[in-house]
mmCIF file of C-alpha atoms in Angstrom:
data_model
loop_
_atom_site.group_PDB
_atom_site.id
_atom_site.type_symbol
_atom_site.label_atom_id
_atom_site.label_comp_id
_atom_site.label_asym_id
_atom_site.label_seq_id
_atom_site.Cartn_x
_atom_site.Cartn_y
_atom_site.Cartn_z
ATOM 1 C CA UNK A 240 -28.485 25.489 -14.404
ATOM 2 C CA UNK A 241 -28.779 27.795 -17.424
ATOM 3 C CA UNK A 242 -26.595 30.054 -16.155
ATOM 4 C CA UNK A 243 -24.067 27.436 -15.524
ATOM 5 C CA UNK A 244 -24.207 26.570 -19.364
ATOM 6 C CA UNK A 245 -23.921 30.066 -20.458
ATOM 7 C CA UNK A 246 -20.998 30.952 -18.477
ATOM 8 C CA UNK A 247 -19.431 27.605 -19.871
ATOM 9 C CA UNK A 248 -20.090 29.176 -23.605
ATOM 10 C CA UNK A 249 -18.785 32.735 -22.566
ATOM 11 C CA UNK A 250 -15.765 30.874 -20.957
ATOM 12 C CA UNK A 251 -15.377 28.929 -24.068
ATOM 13 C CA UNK A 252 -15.371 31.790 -26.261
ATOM 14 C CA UNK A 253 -12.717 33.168 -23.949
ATOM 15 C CA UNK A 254 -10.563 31.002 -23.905
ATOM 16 C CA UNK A 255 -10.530 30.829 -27.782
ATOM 17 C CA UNK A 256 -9.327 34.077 -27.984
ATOM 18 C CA UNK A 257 -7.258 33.323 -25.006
ATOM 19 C CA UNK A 258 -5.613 30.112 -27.592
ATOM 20 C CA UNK A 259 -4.771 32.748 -29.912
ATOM 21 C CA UNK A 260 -1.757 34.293 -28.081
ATOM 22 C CA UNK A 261 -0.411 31.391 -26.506
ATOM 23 C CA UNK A 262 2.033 31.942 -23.483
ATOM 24 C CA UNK A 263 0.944 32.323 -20.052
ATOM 25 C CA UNK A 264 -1.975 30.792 -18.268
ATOM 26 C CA UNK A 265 -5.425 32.913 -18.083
ATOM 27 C CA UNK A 266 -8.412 32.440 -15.641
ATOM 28 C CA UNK A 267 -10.416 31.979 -19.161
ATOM 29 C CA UNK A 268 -8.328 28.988 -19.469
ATOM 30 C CA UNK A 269 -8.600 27.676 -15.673
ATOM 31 C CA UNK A 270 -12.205 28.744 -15.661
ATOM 32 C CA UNK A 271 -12.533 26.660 -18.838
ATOM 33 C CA UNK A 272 -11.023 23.498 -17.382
ATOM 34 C CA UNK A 273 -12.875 23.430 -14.414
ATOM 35 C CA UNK A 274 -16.220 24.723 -15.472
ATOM 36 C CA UNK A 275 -17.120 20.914 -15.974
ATOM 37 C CA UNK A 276 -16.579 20.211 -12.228
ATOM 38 C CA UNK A 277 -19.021 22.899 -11.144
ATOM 39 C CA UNK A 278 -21.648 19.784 -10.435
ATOM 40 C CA UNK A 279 -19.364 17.636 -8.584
ATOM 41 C CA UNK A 280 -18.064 20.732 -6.432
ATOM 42 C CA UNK A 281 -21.426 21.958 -5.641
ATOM 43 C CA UNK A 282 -23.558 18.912 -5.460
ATOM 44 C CA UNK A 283 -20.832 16.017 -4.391
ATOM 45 C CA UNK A 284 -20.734 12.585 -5.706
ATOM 46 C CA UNK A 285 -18.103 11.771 -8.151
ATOM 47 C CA UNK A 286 -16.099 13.821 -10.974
ATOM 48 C CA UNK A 287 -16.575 12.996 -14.611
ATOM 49 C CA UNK A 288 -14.368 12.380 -16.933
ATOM 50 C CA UNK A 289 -14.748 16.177 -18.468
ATOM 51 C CA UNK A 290 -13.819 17.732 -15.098
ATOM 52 C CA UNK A 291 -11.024 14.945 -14.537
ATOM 53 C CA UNK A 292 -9.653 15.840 -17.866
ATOM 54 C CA UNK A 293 -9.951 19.709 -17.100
ATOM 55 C CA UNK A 294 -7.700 19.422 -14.028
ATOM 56 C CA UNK A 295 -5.434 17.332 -15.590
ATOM 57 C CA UNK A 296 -4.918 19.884 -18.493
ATOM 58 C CA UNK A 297 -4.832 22.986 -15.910
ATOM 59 C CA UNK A 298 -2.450 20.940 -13.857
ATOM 60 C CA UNK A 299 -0.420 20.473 -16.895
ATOM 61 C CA UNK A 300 -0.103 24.128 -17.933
ATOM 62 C CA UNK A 301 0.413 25.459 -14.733
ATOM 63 C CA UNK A 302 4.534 24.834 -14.831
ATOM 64 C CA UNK A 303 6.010 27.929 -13.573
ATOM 65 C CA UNK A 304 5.795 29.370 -10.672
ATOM 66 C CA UNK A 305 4.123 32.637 -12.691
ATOM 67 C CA UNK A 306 1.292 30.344 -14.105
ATOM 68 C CA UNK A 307 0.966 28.170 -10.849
ATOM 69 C CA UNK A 308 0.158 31.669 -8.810
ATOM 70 C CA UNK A 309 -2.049 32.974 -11.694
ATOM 71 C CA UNK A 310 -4.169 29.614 -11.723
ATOM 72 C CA UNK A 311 -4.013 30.005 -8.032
ATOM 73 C CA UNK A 312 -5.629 33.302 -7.628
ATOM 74 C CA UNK A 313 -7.942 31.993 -10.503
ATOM 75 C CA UNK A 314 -9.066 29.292 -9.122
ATOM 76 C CA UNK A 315 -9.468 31.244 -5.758
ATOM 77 C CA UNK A 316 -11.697 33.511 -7.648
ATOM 78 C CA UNK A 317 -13.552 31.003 -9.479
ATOM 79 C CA UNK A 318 -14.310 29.671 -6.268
ATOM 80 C CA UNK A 319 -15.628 32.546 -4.255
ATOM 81 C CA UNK A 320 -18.371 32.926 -7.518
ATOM 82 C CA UNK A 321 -19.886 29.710 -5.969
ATOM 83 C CA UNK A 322 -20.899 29.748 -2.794
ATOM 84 C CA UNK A 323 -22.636 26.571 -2.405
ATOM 85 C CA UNK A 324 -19.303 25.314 -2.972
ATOM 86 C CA UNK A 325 -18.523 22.360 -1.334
ATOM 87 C CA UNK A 326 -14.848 22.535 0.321
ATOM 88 C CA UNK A 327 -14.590 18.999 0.953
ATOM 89 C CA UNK A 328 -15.048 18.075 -2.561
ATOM 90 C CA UNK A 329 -12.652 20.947 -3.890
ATOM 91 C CA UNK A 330 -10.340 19.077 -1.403
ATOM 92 C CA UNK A 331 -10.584 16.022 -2.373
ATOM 93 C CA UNK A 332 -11.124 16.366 -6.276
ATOM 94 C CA UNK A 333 -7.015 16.036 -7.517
ATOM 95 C CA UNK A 334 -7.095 12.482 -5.237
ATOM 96 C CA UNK A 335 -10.579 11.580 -7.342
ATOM 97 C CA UNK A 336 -9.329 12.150 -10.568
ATOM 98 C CA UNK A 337 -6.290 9.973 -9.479
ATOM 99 C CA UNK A 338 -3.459 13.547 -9.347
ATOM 100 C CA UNK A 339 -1.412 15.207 -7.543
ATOM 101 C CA UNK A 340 -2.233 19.349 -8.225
ATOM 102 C CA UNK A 341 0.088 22.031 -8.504
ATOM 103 C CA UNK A 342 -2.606 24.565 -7.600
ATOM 104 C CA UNK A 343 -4.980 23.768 -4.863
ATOM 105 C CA UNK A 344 -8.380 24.248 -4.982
ATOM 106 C CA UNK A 345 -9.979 26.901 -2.422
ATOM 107 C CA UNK A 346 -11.074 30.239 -1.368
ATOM 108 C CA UNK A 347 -8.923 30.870 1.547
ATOM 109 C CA UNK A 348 -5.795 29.210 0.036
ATOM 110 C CA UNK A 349 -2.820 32.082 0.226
ATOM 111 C CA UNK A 350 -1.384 32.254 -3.352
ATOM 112 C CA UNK A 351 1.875 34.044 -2.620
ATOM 113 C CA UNK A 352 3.053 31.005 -1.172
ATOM 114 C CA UNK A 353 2.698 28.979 -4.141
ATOM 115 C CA UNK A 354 6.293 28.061 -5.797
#
């Protein structure tokens, strides 16, 4: 679990600088958004409102189809750090926070078909 919280502050920090020179979407900032959904992807039970709020906001900046492929292969990588993820829960987490996603959530999803 310590880990978990420092990777949060180095993503943090990250994406700060990352805030600076706005324009296209980083993995600081989709590692950032979705760090607070590392519980309910790993462990089950039910999103918070920090992780809900996370993929609403990546969701939201993910508009072209540049950024939605970026998040995608971020996200892809973000998920192949954890490998007690759960897929099920990665799966289901746009319906639990009540959104449709742009980018899905997975390790085997193929981001060159994203559009």
């Amino acid at each position: 679990m310590k880990s978990i919280a420092i990777l949060v502050l180095v993503v943090l920090a990250v994406v700060q600088l990352a805030m600076v020179a706005r324009g296209a979407i980083t993995c600081g900032q989709v590692d950032a958004n979705l760090a607070p959904c590392v519980p309910f992807l790993t462990q089950g039970g039910e999103p918070g409102a920090a992780c809900c709020s996370g993929v609403k906001t990546l969701n939201g900046n993910a508009q072209s189809s540049d950024d939605r492929k970026t998040a995608c292969n971020c996200v892809k990588a973000a998920a192949n750090r954890y490998p007690n993820l759960k897929d099920d829960a990665a799966q289901s987490l746009p319906s639990k926070c009540g959104i449709s996603v742009n980018v899905p959530i997975s390790r085997t999803v193929n981001c060159d078909t994203i559009s």
